[in-house]
PDB file of C-alpha atoms in Angstrom:
ATOM      1  CA  MET A 343      -9.179  57.924  16.822  1.00  0.00           C
ATOM      2  CA  THR A 344      -7.081  59.768  19.395  1.00  0.00           C
ATOM      3  CA  LYS A 345      -4.557  62.157  17.917  1.00  0.00           C
ATOM      4  CA  PRO A 346      -0.823  61.900  18.636  1.00  0.00           C
ATOM      5  CA  TYR A 347       0.399  64.002  21.548  1.00  0.00           C
ATOM      6  CA  VAL A 348       3.223  64.775  23.931  1.00  0.00           C
ATOM      7  CA  LYS A 349       2.021  66.172  27.245  1.00  0.00           C
ATOM      8  CA  THR A 350       3.881  67.301  30.338  1.00  0.00           C
ATOM      9  CA  THR A 351       2.474  67.548  33.859  1.00  0.00           C
ATOM     10  CA  THR A 352       4.298  68.540  37.050  1.00  0.00           C
ATOM     11  CA  GLU A 353       3.109  67.701  40.548  1.00  0.00           C
ATOM     12  CA  ASN A 354       5.085  67.719  43.797  1.00  0.00           C
ATOM     13  CA  SER A 355       8.407  68.192  41.955  1.00  0.00           C
ATOM     14  CA  ILE A 356       7.735  65.156  39.700  1.00  0.00           C
ATOM     15  CA  THR A 357       7.352  65.922  36.001  1.00  0.00           C
ATOM     16  CA  THR A 358       5.635  63.266  33.913  1.00  0.00           C
ATOM     17  CA  ILE A 359       6.184  63.354  30.155  1.00  0.00           C
ATOM     18  CA  GLU A 360       3.751  61.195  28.203  1.00  0.00           C
ATOM     19  CA  PHE A 361       3.783  60.502  24.464  1.00  0.00           C
ATOM     20  CA  PHE A 362       1.136  58.795  22.370  1.00  0.00           C
ATOM     21  CA  HIS A 363       0.427  57.782  18.787  1.00  0.00           C
ATOM     22  CA  PRO A 364      -2.589  55.714  17.688  1.00  0.00           C
ATOM     23  CA  ALA A 365      -0.309  53.458  15.601  1.00  0.00           C
ATOM     24  CA  HIS A 366       1.039  51.515  18.612  1.00  0.00           C
ATOM     25  CA  ASN A 367       2.931  54.578  19.870  1.00  0.00           C
ATOM     26  CA  SER A 368       5.158  54.670  16.802  1.00  0.00           C
ATOM     27  CA  LEU A 369       7.088  57.922  16.610  1.00  0.00           C
ATOM     28  CA  PRO A 370       6.919  60.225  13.567  1.00  0.00           C
ATOM     29  CA  GLY A 371       9.261  63.196  13.279  1.00  0.00           C
ATOM     30  CA  ASP A 372       6.925  65.802  14.787  1.00  0.00           C
ATOM     31  CA  VAL A 373       6.273  63.693  17.908  1.00  0.00           C
ATOM     32  CA  LEU A 374      10.006  62.983  18.299  1.00  0.00           C
ATOM     33  CA  ALA A 375      10.734  66.735  18.104  1.00  0.00           C
ATOM     34  CA  GLN A 376       8.081  67.507  20.732  1.00  0.00           C
ATOM     35  CA  LEU A 377       9.419  64.748  22.977  1.00  0.00           C
ATOM     36  CA  ALA A 378      13.015  65.986  22.759  1.00  0.00           C
ATOM     37  CA  GLN A 379      11.845  69.518  23.556  1.00  0.00           C
ATOM     38  CA  ALA A 380       9.714  68.388  26.507  1.00  0.00           C
ATOM     39  CA  ILE A 381      12.671  66.526  28.025  1.00  0.00           C
ATOM     40  CA  THR A 382      14.973  69.530  27.510  1.00  0.00           C
ATOM     41  CA  ASP A 383      12.403  71.892  29.077  1.00  0.00           C
ATOM     42  CA  ALA A 384      11.857  69.624  32.102  1.00  0.00           C
ATOM     43  CA  GLY A 385      15.625  69.473  32.605  1.00  0.00           C
ATOM     44  CA  LYS A 386      15.709  73.273  32.856  1.00  0.00           C
ATOM     45  CA  ASP A 387      12.600  73.589  35.028  1.00  0.00           C
ATOM     46  CA  GLU A 388      13.559  74.489  38.595  1.00  0.00           C
ATOM     47  CA  ALA A 389      10.292  73.045  39.907  1.00  0.00           C
ATOM     48  CA  THR A 390      11.246  69.605  38.559  1.00  0.00           C
ATOM     49  CA  LYS A 391      13.401  67.260  40.636  1.00  0.00           C
ATOM     50  CA  VAL A 392      12.749  64.009  38.779  1.00  0.00           C
ATOM     51  CA  ILE A 393      11.166  63.010  35.441  1.00  0.00           C
ATOM     52  CA  ILE A 394       8.925  60.051  34.602  1.00  0.00           C
ATOM     53  CA  LEU A 395       8.819  59.111  30.910  1.00  0.00           C
ATOM     54  CA  LYS A 396       5.838  57.066  29.806  1.00  0.00           C
ATOM     55  CA  SER A 397       3.557  56.407  26.849  1.00  0.00           C
ATOM     56  CA  GLY A 398      -0.220  56.324  26.572  1.00  0.00           C
ATOM     57  CA  GLY A 399      -2.239  53.204  25.881  1.00  0.00           C
ATOM     58  CA  GLU A 400      -2.121  49.838  27.592  1.00  0.00           C
ATOM     59  CA  ARG A 401       0.001  47.216  25.869  1.00  0.00           C
ATOM     60  CA  THR A 402       2.622  48.897  23.665  1.00  0.00           C
ATOM     61  CA  PHE A 403       5.249  51.254  25.055  1.00  0.00           C
ATOM     62  CA  CYS A 404       6.643  52.232  21.648  1.00  0.00           C
ATOM     63  CA  ALA A 405       6.601  50.589  18.214  1.00  0.00           C
ATOM     64  CA  GLY A 406       9.643  52.568  17.073  1.00  0.00           C
ATOM     65  CA  ALA A 407       9.872  54.542  13.849  1.00  0.00           C
ATOM     66  CA  SER A 408       6.744  55.538  11.942  1.00  0.00           C
ATOM     67  CA  PHE A 409       6.464  53.207   8.929  1.00  0.00           C
ATOM     68  CA  LYS A 410       4.309  55.758   7.157  1.00  0.00           C
ATOM     69  CA  GLU A 411       7.163  58.268   7.296  1.00  0.00           C
ATOM     70  CA  LEU A 412       9.815  55.638   6.506  1.00  0.00           C
ATOM     71  CA  ILE A 413       7.973  54.656   3.324  1.00  0.00           C
ATOM     72  CA  ALA A 414       7.714  58.311   2.245  1.00  0.00           C
ATOM     73  CA  ILE A 415      11.486  59.005   2.479  1.00  0.00           C
ATOM     74  CA  ASP A 416      12.845  59.572  -1.046  1.00  0.00           C
ATOM     75  CA  ASP A 417      16.228  61.254  -0.550  1.00  0.00           C
ATOM     76  CA  GLU A 418      19.196  60.911   1.806  1.00  0.00           C
ATOM     77  CA  LYS A 419      18.724  64.279   3.517  1.00  0.00           C
ATOM     78  CA  THR A 420      15.107  63.509   4.413  1.00  0.00           C
ATOM     79  CA  GLY A 421      16.223  60.124   5.730  1.00  0.00           C
ATOM     80  CA  GLU A 422      18.959  61.683   7.818  1.00  0.00           C
ATOM     81  CA  ILE A 423      16.535  64.245   9.270  1.00  0.00           C
ATOM     82  CA  PHE A 424      14.029  61.511  10.135  1.00  0.00           C
ATOM     83  CA  PHE A 425      16.543  59.298  11.955  1.00  0.00           C
ATOM     84  CA  SER A 426      17.985  62.368  13.689  1.00  0.00           C
ATOM     85  CA  GLY A 427      14.656  62.581  15.521  1.00  0.00           C
ATOM     86  CA  PHE A 428      15.566  59.557  17.632  1.00  0.00           C
ATOM     87  CA  ALA A 429      19.107  60.891  18.037  1.00  0.00           C
ATOM     88  CA  ASN A 430      17.722  64.175  19.388  1.00  0.00           C
ATOM     89  CA  VAL A 431      15.504  62.410  21.942  1.00  0.00           C
ATOM     90  CA  ILE A 432      18.342  60.197  23.184  1.00  0.00           C
ATOM     91  CA  ASN A 433      20.734  63.148  23.420  1.00  0.00           C
ATOM     92  CA  ALA A 434      18.110  65.232  25.243  1.00  0.00           C
ATOM     93  CA  MET A 435      17.787  62.410  27.788  1.00  0.00           C
ATOM     94  CA  ARG A 436      21.571  62.115  28.088  1.00  0.00           C
ATOM     95  CA  LYS A 437      22.051  65.846  28.682  1.00  0.00           C
ATOM     96  CA  CYS A 438      19.084  66.300  31.017  1.00  0.00           C
ATOM     97  CA  PRO A 439      20.488  67.018  34.517  1.00  0.00           C
ATOM     98  CA  LYS A 440      17.563  65.233  36.205  1.00  0.00           C
ATOM     99  CA  PHE A 441      17.120  61.476  36.584  1.00  0.00           C
ATOM    100  CA  ILE A 442      14.631  60.085  34.073  1.00  0.00           C
ATOM    101  CA  ILE A 443      12.562  57.117  35.248  1.00  0.00           C
ATOM    102  CA  GLY A 444      11.228  54.902  32.468  1.00  0.00           C
ATOM    103  CA  ARG A 445       7.770  53.351  32.734  1.00  0.00           C
ATOM    104  CA  VAL A 446       7.398  50.586  30.117  1.00  0.00           C
ATOM    105  CA  GLN A 447       3.924  49.036  30.224  1.00  0.00           C
ATOM    106  CA  GLY A 448       4.158  46.823  27.145  1.00  0.00           C
ATOM    107  CA  LYS A 449       6.082  45.718  24.083  1.00  0.00           C
ATOM    108  CA  THR A 450       8.755  48.005  22.739  1.00  0.00           C
ATOM    109  CA  VAL A 451      10.388  47.761  19.325  1.00  0.00           C
ATOM    110  CA  GLY A 452      13.332  49.369  17.517  1.00  0.00           C
ATOM    111  CA  GLY A 453      13.653  53.022  18.442  1.00  0.00           C
ATOM    112  CA  GLY A 454      11.478  52.397  21.495  1.00  0.00           C
ATOM    113  CA  VAL A 455      14.178  50.106  22.904  1.00  0.00           C
ATOM    114  CA  GLY A 456      16.602  53.000  22.430  1.00  0.00           C
ATOM    115  CA  VAL A 457      14.329  55.371  24.343  1.00  0.00           C
ATOM    116  CA  ALA A 458      13.911  52.866  27.201  1.00  0.00           C
ATOM    117  CA  SER A 459      17.683  52.340  27.261  1.00  0.00           C
ATOM    118  CA  ALA A 460      18.324  56.070  27.600  1.00  0.00           C
ATOM    119  CA  THR A 461      16.302  56.316  30.813  1.00  0.00           C
ATOM    120  CA  ASP A 462      18.324  56.319  34.026  1.00  0.00           C
ATOM    121  CA  TYR A 463      16.183  53.749  35.863  1.00  0.00           C
ATOM    122  CA  CYS A 464      13.552  51.716  34.085  1.00  0.00           C
ATOM    123  CA  PHE A 465      10.433  49.959  35.392  1.00  0.00           C
ATOM    124  CA  ALA A 466       8.484  47.480  33.262  1.00  0.00           C
ATOM    125  CA  THR A 467       5.614  45.005  33.345  1.00  0.00           C
ATOM    126  CA  LYS A 468       5.683  41.310  32.429  1.00  0.00           C
ATOM    127  CA  PHE A 469       4.230  42.331  29.048  1.00  0.00           C
ATOM    128  CA  ALA A 470       7.226  44.511  28.146  1.00  0.00           C
ATOM    129  CA  ALA A 471       9.028  42.272  25.655  1.00  0.00           C
ATOM    130  CA  ILE A 472      11.663  44.011  23.513  1.00  0.00           C
ATOM    131  CA  LYS A 473      12.790  43.617  19.896  1.00  0.00           C
ATOM    132  CA  LEU A 474      15.384  45.381  17.741  1.00  0.00           C
ATOM    133  CA  SER A 475      13.681  44.838  14.390  1.00  0.00           C
ATOM    134  CA  GLU A 476      15.658  47.198  12.135  1.00  0.00           C
ATOM    135  CA  LEU A 477      17.601  44.509  10.276  1.00  0.00           C
ATOM    136  CA  ASN A 478      14.261  43.047   9.177  1.00  0.00           C
ATOM    137  CA  ILE A 479      13.679  46.003   6.862  1.00  0.00           C
ATOM    138  CA  GLY A 480      17.241  46.317   5.611  1.00  0.00           C
ATOM    139  CA  ILE A 481      18.617  48.930   7.981  1.00  0.00           C
ATOM    140  CA  GLY A 482      20.118  48.476  11.445  1.00  0.00           C
ATOM    141  CA  PRO A 483      19.842  49.927  14.965  1.00  0.00           C
ATOM    142  CA  PHE A 484      22.540  52.485  14.202  1.00  0.00           C
ATOM    143  CA  VAL A 485      21.088  55.529  15.998  1.00  0.00           C
ATOM    144  CA  VAL A 486      19.748  53.710  19.056  1.00  0.00           C
ATOM    145  CA  GLY A 487      22.654  51.231  19.161  1.00  0.00           C
ATOM    146  CA  PRO A 488      24.919  53.289  21.452  1.00  0.00           C
ATOM    147  CA  ALA A 489      22.128  53.741  24.031  1.00  0.00           C
ATOM    148  CA  VAL A 490      21.183  50.051  23.920  1.00  0.00           C
ATOM    149  CA  GLU A 491      24.823  48.958  24.088  1.00  0.00           C
ATOM    150  CA  ARG A 492      25.443  51.241  27.062  1.00  0.00           C
ATOM    151  CA  LYS A 493      22.689  49.452  28.998  1.00  0.00           C
ATOM    152  CA  LEU A 494      22.926  45.866  27.737  1.00  0.00           C
ATOM    153  CA  GLY A 495      26.598  45.664  26.765  1.00  0.00           C
ATOM    154  CA  LEU A 496      27.881  44.874  23.277  1.00  0.00           C
ATOM    155  CA  THR A 497      27.226  41.135  23.470  1.00  0.00           C
ATOM    156  CA  CYS A 498      23.516  41.404  24.311  1.00  0.00           C
ATOM    157  CA  MET A 499      22.942  44.373  22.023  1.00  0.00           C
ATOM    158  CA  SER A 500      24.518  42.402  19.156  1.00  0.00           C
ATOM    159  CA  GLN A 501      22.351  39.405  19.985  1.00  0.00           C
ATOM    160  CA  ILE A 502      19.022  41.224  19.761  1.00  0.00           C
ATOM    161  CA  ALA A 503      20.162  43.336  16.784  1.00  0.00           C
ATOM    162  CA  ILE A 504      21.118  40.253  14.732  1.00  0.00           C
ATOM    163  CA  ASN A 505      18.151  38.143  15.882  1.00  0.00           C
ATOM    164  CA  ALA A 506      15.805  40.812  14.586  1.00  0.00           C
ATOM    165  CA  ASN A 507      12.687  38.613  14.370  1.00  0.00           C
ATOM    166  CA  GLU A 508      12.505  37.642  18.000  1.00  0.00           C
ATOM    167  CA  PHE A 509      10.978  39.348  20.991  1.00  0.00           C
ATOM    168  CA  TYR A 510      13.106  39.018  24.118  1.00  0.00           C
ATOM    169  CA  SER A 511      11.281  38.675  27.424  1.00  0.00           C
ATOM    170  CA  PRO A 512      11.145  41.371  30.118  1.00  0.00           C
ATOM    171  CA  GLU A 513      12.987  38.906  32.368  1.00  0.00           C
ATOM    172  CA  TRP A 514      15.820  38.715  29.837  1.00  0.00           C
ATOM    173  CA  ALA A 515      15.887  42.525  29.659  1.00  0.00           C
ATOM    174  CA  GLN A 516      15.999  42.719  33.453  1.00  0.00           C
ATOM    175  CA  GLN A 517      18.750  40.105  33.780  1.00  0.00           C
ATOM    176  CA  ASN A 518      20.857  42.006  31.262  1.00  0.00           C
ATOM    177  CA  GLY A 519      20.453  45.472  32.747  1.00  0.00           C
ATOM    178  CA  LEU A 520      17.754  47.277  30.751  1.00  0.00           C
ATOM    179  CA  PHE A 521      14.914  46.949  33.252  1.00  0.00           C
ATOM    180  CA  ALA A 522      15.581  47.494  36.948  1.00  0.00           C
ATOM    181  CA  GLU A 523      12.250  46.059  38.095  1.00  0.00           C
ATOM    182  CA  VAL A 524       9.476  44.037  36.408  1.00  0.00           C
ATOM    183  CA  TYR A 525       5.889  43.910  37.726  1.00  0.00           C
ATOM    184  CA  GLU A 526       2.861  41.672  37.194  1.00  0.00           C
ATOM    185  CA  SER A 527       0.575  44.568  36.235  1.00  0.00           C
ATOM    186  CA  THR A 528       0.662  48.190  35.123  1.00  0.00           C
ATOM    187  CA  GLU A 529      -1.142  49.153  38.326  1.00  0.00           C
ATOM    188  CA  GLU A 530       1.568  47.599  40.513  1.00  0.00           C
ATOM    189  CA  MET A 531       4.272  49.188  38.404  1.00  0.00           C
ATOM    190  CA  ASP A 532       2.695  52.647  38.632  1.00  0.00           C
ATOM    191  CA  VAL A 533       2.547  52.465  42.425  1.00  0.00           C
ATOM    192  CA  ALA A 534       6.246  51.519  42.490  1.00  0.00           C
ATOM    193  CA  VAL A 535       7.228  54.218  39.956  1.00  0.00           C
ATOM    194  CA  HIS A 536       5.586  56.989  41.958  1.00  0.00           C
ATOM    195  CA  LYS A 537       6.929  55.771  45.276  1.00  0.00           C
ATOM    196  CA  PHE A 538      10.407  55.640  43.729  1.00  0.00           C
ATOM    197  CA  ALA A 539      10.047  59.141  42.211  1.00  0.00           C
ATOM    198  CA  GLU A 540       8.799  60.581  45.507  1.00  0.00           C
ATOM    199  CA  ASN A 541      11.809  59.104  47.284  1.00  0.00           C
ATOM    200  CA  LEU A 542      14.222  60.595  44.713  1.00  0.00           C
ATOM    201  CA  CYS A 543      12.652  64.009  45.365  1.00  0.00           C
ATOM    202  CA  THR A 544      13.978  63.854  48.940  1.00  0.00           C
ATOM    203  CA  TYR A 545      17.595  63.621  47.727  1.00  0.00           C
ATOM    204  CA  ASN A 546      20.029  66.443  46.982  1.00  0.00           C
ATOM    205  CA  PRO A 547      19.384  67.642  43.395  1.00  0.00           C
ATOM    206  CA  GLU A 548      23.023  68.692  43.039  1.00  0.00           C
ATOM    207  CA  ALA A 549      24.210  65.205  44.016  1.00  0.00           C
ATOM    208  CA  MET A 550      21.834  63.623  41.493  1.00  0.00           C
ATOM    209  CA  LYS A 551      23.025  65.996  38.780  1.00  0.00           C
ATOM    210  CA  HIS A 552      26.658  65.001  39.353  1.00  0.00           C
ATOM    211  CA  MET A 553      25.716  61.325  39.540  1.00  0.00           C
ATOM    212  CA  LYS A 554      23.993  61.595  36.181  1.00  0.00           C
ATOM    213  CA  LEU A 555      27.117  63.140  34.659  1.00  0.00           C
ATOM    214  CA  MET A 556      29.121  60.265  36.113  1.00  0.00           C
ATOM    215  CA  PHE A 557      26.757  57.602  34.744  1.00  0.00           C
ATOM    216  CA  TRP A 558      26.894  59.107  31.237  1.00  0.00           C
ATOM    217  CA  SER A 559      30.653  59.664  31.280  1.00  0.00           C
ATOM    218  CA  GLY A 560      32.249  58.671  27.981  1.00  0.00           C
ATOM    219  CA  CYS A 561      29.182  59.600  25.922  1.00  0.00           C
ATOM    220  CA  GLU A 562      30.140  63.235  25.369  1.00  0.00           C
ATOM    221  CA  ASN A 563      30.687  62.654  21.626  1.00  0.00           C
ATOM    222  CA  TRP A 564      27.150  61.379  21.029  1.00  0.00           C
ATOM    223  CA  ASP A 565      25.966  64.560  19.266  1.00  0.00           C
ATOM    224  CA  GLU A 566      28.436  63.775  16.483  1.00  0.00           C
ATOM    225  CA  LEU A 567      28.206  59.968  16.755  1.00  0.00           C
ATOM    226  CA  LEU A 568      24.418  59.771  16.520  1.00  0.00           C
ATOM    227  CA  ALA A 569      24.379  62.305  13.663  1.00  0.00           C
ATOM    228  CA  GLN A 570      26.792  60.048  11.750  1.00  0.00           C
ATOM    229  CA  ARG A 571      24.603  57.030  12.516  1.00  0.00           C
ATOM    230  CA  ALA A 572      21.492  58.903  11.293  1.00  0.00           C
ATOM    231  CA  LYS A 573      23.283  59.452   7.955  1.00  0.00           C
ATOM    232  CA  ILE A 574      23.942  55.704   7.635  1.00  0.00           C
ATOM    233  CA  SER A 575      20.276  54.876   8.306  1.00  0.00           C
ATOM    234  CA  GLY A 576      19.121  57.660   5.992  1.00  0.00           C
ATOM    235  CA  LYS A 577      21.166  56.152   3.179  1.00  0.00           C
ATOM    236  CA  LEU A 578      20.166  52.529   3.844  1.00  0.00           C
ATOM    237  CA  VAL A 579      16.451  53.340   3.932  1.00  0.00           C
ATOM    238  CA  LEU A 580      16.752  54.271   0.237  1.00  0.00           C
ATOM    239  CA  SER A 581      18.356  50.948  -0.720  1.00  0.00           C
ATOM    240  CA  GLU A 582      16.474  48.735  -3.140  1.00  0.00           C
ATOM    241  CA  PHE A 583      16.278  46.019  -0.474  1.00  0.00           C
ATOM    242  CA  THR A 584      14.619  48.333   2.055  1.00  0.00           C
ATOM    243  CA  LYS A 585      12.286  49.966  -0.479  1.00  0.00           C
ATOM    244  CA  GLU A 586      11.041  46.527  -1.589  1.00  0.00           C
ATOM    245  CA  THR A 587      10.640  45.369   2.015  1.00  0.00           C
ATOM    246  CA  LEU A 588       8.720  48.496   3.033  1.00  0.00           C
ATOM    247  CA  LYS A 589       6.219  47.952   0.184  1.00  0.00           C
ATOM    248  CA  ARG A 590       4.813  45.095   2.253  1.00  0.00           C
ATOM    249  CA  PHE A 591       3.780  47.590   4.938  1.00  0.00           C
ATOM    250  CA  LYS A 592       1.861  49.917   2.635  1.00  0.00           C
TER     251      LYS A 592
END
């Protein structure tokens, strides 16, 4: 079994950050911390003009939170720290002065939808259905909600958050603003992603930096907001409802 990793490679001013976990690219706390740090470092790297964010494997972009870690949470502080992992990744993406291109090759669930939503321009394949499943286990998409709402709008975010059992198609995600482009295969998508990244590298980095600030205007309070949301999730994960529901995943 391949071990979890976060790896960064830079070539021709394009930095690719790739994360992987054998459990359908679910994200435990240590991987989330590495991912947030990798994004922060790439943002500071003068050799980097644009960032591609991707996951390993073929058919799942990200399965969201690690159920193994969720089940092990036994106090509010631990819960808050765990959910802060997603908050830290989203805030690292928000603050990064470089454009982040998302590359979503397959299904994405829960926190993974938040990560995809925090990219600045997102490519996907026809296999990249999305689901906000948090309500299913007795919590809600509190930490990732602001990022998803920023991309999809409140109406569509509410729809997928309440209808927590259903996968929504990549076409639906494209029509509602999450995905910019959807491709028939991963191979086609990868060609398009790299062509797009190469083109961005020809633009003025200072202009792109100011554009990014403009696109994320109004989100300056997210350090505090997402920390508050992590507290809510950390408390709910200890509820009797959630504890009983999570037993089914042991």
